Amino acid sequence: MLSNQELKSLTRKELLQELEGARELAMKKHITVKTKHEKDTSGISKQKKFIARIMTALMELDLEEAVEKAGKID
């Protein structure tokens, strides 16, 4: 998992790829816990938090782009 600083340095495309991979991994972890192949459920919540951090980084990118766009109009 990447740190917040590393996430902020990624481009939009890289963040979207990271998000897709994180969601796949979360689904796989969920399935392995449900099928009782793994007992450690903490991995699911950690993965959900990582997904939230990626989505936050994407939202911050959107806000920065909106501010830049609004600044160019003036």
PDB file of C-alpha atoms in Angstrom:
ATOM      1  CA  MET A   1       0.000   0.000   0.000  1.00  0.00           C
ATOM      2  CA  LEU A   2       1.185   3.454  -0.846  1.00  0.00           C
ATOM      3  CA  SER A   3       1.500   6.301   1.636  1.00  0.00           C
ATOM      4  CA  ASN A   4      -0.564   9.481   1.382  1.00  0.00           C
ATOM      5  CA  GLN A   5       2.417  11.402  -0.029  1.00  0.00           C
ATOM      6  CA  GLU A   6       2.957   8.762  -2.695  1.00  0.00           C
ATOM      7  CA  LEU A   7      -0.731   8.816  -3.608  1.00  0.00           C
ATOM      8  CA  LYS A   8      -0.694  12.607  -3.971  1.00  0.00           C
ATOM      9  CA  SER A   9       2.248  12.408  -6.363  1.00  0.00           C
ATOM     10  CA  LEU A  10       0.442  10.038  -8.756  1.00  0.00           C
ATOM     11  CA  THR A  11      -1.433  11.157 -11.854  1.00  0.00           C
ATOM     12  CA  ARG A  12      -5.162  10.700 -12.305  1.00  0.00           C
ATOM     13  CA  LYS A  13      -4.652   7.685 -14.572  1.00  0.00           C
ATOM     14  CA  GLU A  14      -2.290   6.030 -12.084  1.00  0.00           C
ATOM     15  CA  LEU A  15      -4.718   6.677  -9.235  1.00  0.00           C
ATOM     16  CA  LEU A  16      -7.561   5.097 -11.183  1.00  0.00           C
ATOM     17  CA  GLN A  17      -5.416   2.035 -11.906  1.00  0.00           C
ATOM     18  CA  GLU A  18      -4.441   1.822  -8.242  1.00  0.00           C
ATOM     19  CA  LEU A  19      -8.113   2.115  -7.260  1.00  0.00           C
ATOM     20  CA  GLU A  20      -9.124  -0.700  -9.607  1.00  0.00           C
ATOM     21  CA  GLY A  21      -6.414  -2.962  -8.223  1.00  0.00           C
ATOM     22  CA  ALA A  22      -7.303  -2.106  -4.633  1.00  0.00           C
ATOM     23  CA  ARG A  23     -10.972  -2.884  -5.226  1.00  0.00           C
ATOM     24  CA  GLU A  24     -10.102  -6.245  -6.789  1.00  0.00           C
ATOM     25  CA  LEU A  25      -7.880  -7.106  -3.844  1.00  0.00           C
ATOM     26  CA  ALA A  26     -10.609  -6.093  -1.378  1.00  0.00           C
ATOM     27  CA  MET A  27     -13.071  -8.357  -3.161  1.00  0.00           C
ATOM     28  CA  LYS A  28     -10.608 -11.260  -3.099  1.00  0.00           C
ATOM     29  CA  LYS A  29      -9.920 -10.736   0.613  1.00  0.00           C
ATOM     30  CA  HIS A  30     -13.644 -10.652   1.302  1.00  0.00           C
ATOM     31  CA  ILE A  31     -14.182 -13.916  -0.577  1.00  0.00           C
ATOM     32  CA  THR A  32     -11.312 -15.692   1.180  1.00  0.00           C
ATOM     33  CA  VAL A  33     -12.693 -14.691   4.576  1.00  0.00           C
ATOM     34  CA  LYS A  34     -16.239 -15.709   3.650  1.00  0.00           C
ATOM     35  CA  THR A  35     -15.096 -19.098   2.380  1.00  0.00           C
ATOM     36  CA  LYS A  36     -13.130 -19.522   5.624  1.00  0.00           C
ATOM     37  CA  HIS A  37      -9.785 -19.854   3.849  1.00  0.00           C
ATOM     38  CA  GLU A  38      -8.542 -16.970   5.939  1.00  0.00           C
ATOM     39  CA  LYS A  39      -9.520 -15.970   9.463  1.00  0.00           C
ATOM     40  CA  ASP A  40      -7.877 -12.556   9.603  1.00  0.00           C
ATOM     41  CA  THR A  41     -10.651 -10.069   8.830  1.00  0.00           C
ATOM     42  CA  SER A  42      -8.515  -6.991   9.534  1.00  0.00           C
ATOM     43  CA  GLY A  43      -7.170  -7.070   5.974  1.00  0.00           C
ATOM     44  CA  ILE A  44     -10.602  -6.198   4.626  1.00  0.00           C
ATOM     45  CA  SER A  45     -10.939  -3.042   6.713  1.00  0.00           C
ATOM     46  CA  LYS A  46      -7.354  -2.014   5.930  1.00  0.00           C
ATOM     47  CA  GLN A  47      -8.076  -2.408   2.234  1.00  0.00           C
ATOM     48  CA  LYS A  48     -11.281  -0.364   2.531  1.00  0.00           C
ATOM     49  CA  LYS A  49      -9.320   2.427   4.218  1.00  0.00           C
ATOM     50  CA  PHE A  50      -6.735   2.313   1.436  1.00  0.00           C
ATOM     51  CA  ILE A  51      -9.516   2.600  -1.153  1.00  0.00           C
ATOM     52  CA  ALA A  52     -10.867   5.625   0.727  1.00  0.00           C
ATOM     53  CA  ARG A  53      -7.404   7.233   0.699  1.00  0.00           C
ATOM     54  CA  ILE A  54      -7.162   6.744  -3.066  1.00  0.00           C
ATOM     55  CA  MET A  55     -10.614   8.237  -3.574  1.00  0.00           C
ATOM     56  CA  THR A  56      -9.660  11.201  -1.381  1.00  0.00           C
ATOM     57  CA  ALA A  57      -6.549  11.786  -3.495  1.00  0.00           C
ATOM     58  CA  LEU A  58      -8.724  11.697  -6.631  1.00  0.00           C
ATOM     59  CA  MET A  59     -11.148  14.198  -5.105  1.00  0.00           C
ATOM     60  CA  GLU A  60      -8.267  16.518  -4.199  1.00  0.00           C
ATOM     61  CA  LEU A  61      -7.060  16.350  -7.806  1.00  0.00           C
ATOM     62  CA  ASP A  62     -10.549  17.265  -9.017  1.00  0.00           C
ATOM     63  CA  LEU A  63     -10.684  20.215  -6.637  1.00  0.00           C
ATOM     64  CA  GLU A  64      -7.249  21.458  -7.705  1.00  0.00           C
ATOM     65  CA  GLU A  65      -8.278  21.270 -11.362  1.00  0.00           C
ATOM     66  CA  ALA A  66     -11.506  23.146 -10.625  1.00  0.00           C
ATOM     67  CA  VAL A  67      -9.625  25.895  -8.786  1.00  0.00           C
ATOM     68  CA  GLU A  68      -7.119  26.230 -11.621  1.00  0.00           C
ATOM     69  CA  LYS A  69      -9.924  26.388 -14.163  1.00  0.00           C
ATOM     70  CA  ALA A  70     -11.799  29.009 -12.135  1.00  0.00           C
ATOM     71  CA  GLY A  71      -8.614  31.049 -11.783  1.00  0.00           C
ATOM     72  CA  LYS A  72      -8.089  31.138 -15.543  1.00  0.00           C
ATOM     73  CA  ILE A  73     -11.548  32.605 -16.140  1.00  0.00           C
ATOM     74  CA  ASP A  74     -10.864  35.692 -14.023  1.00  0.00           C
TER      75      ASP A  74
END
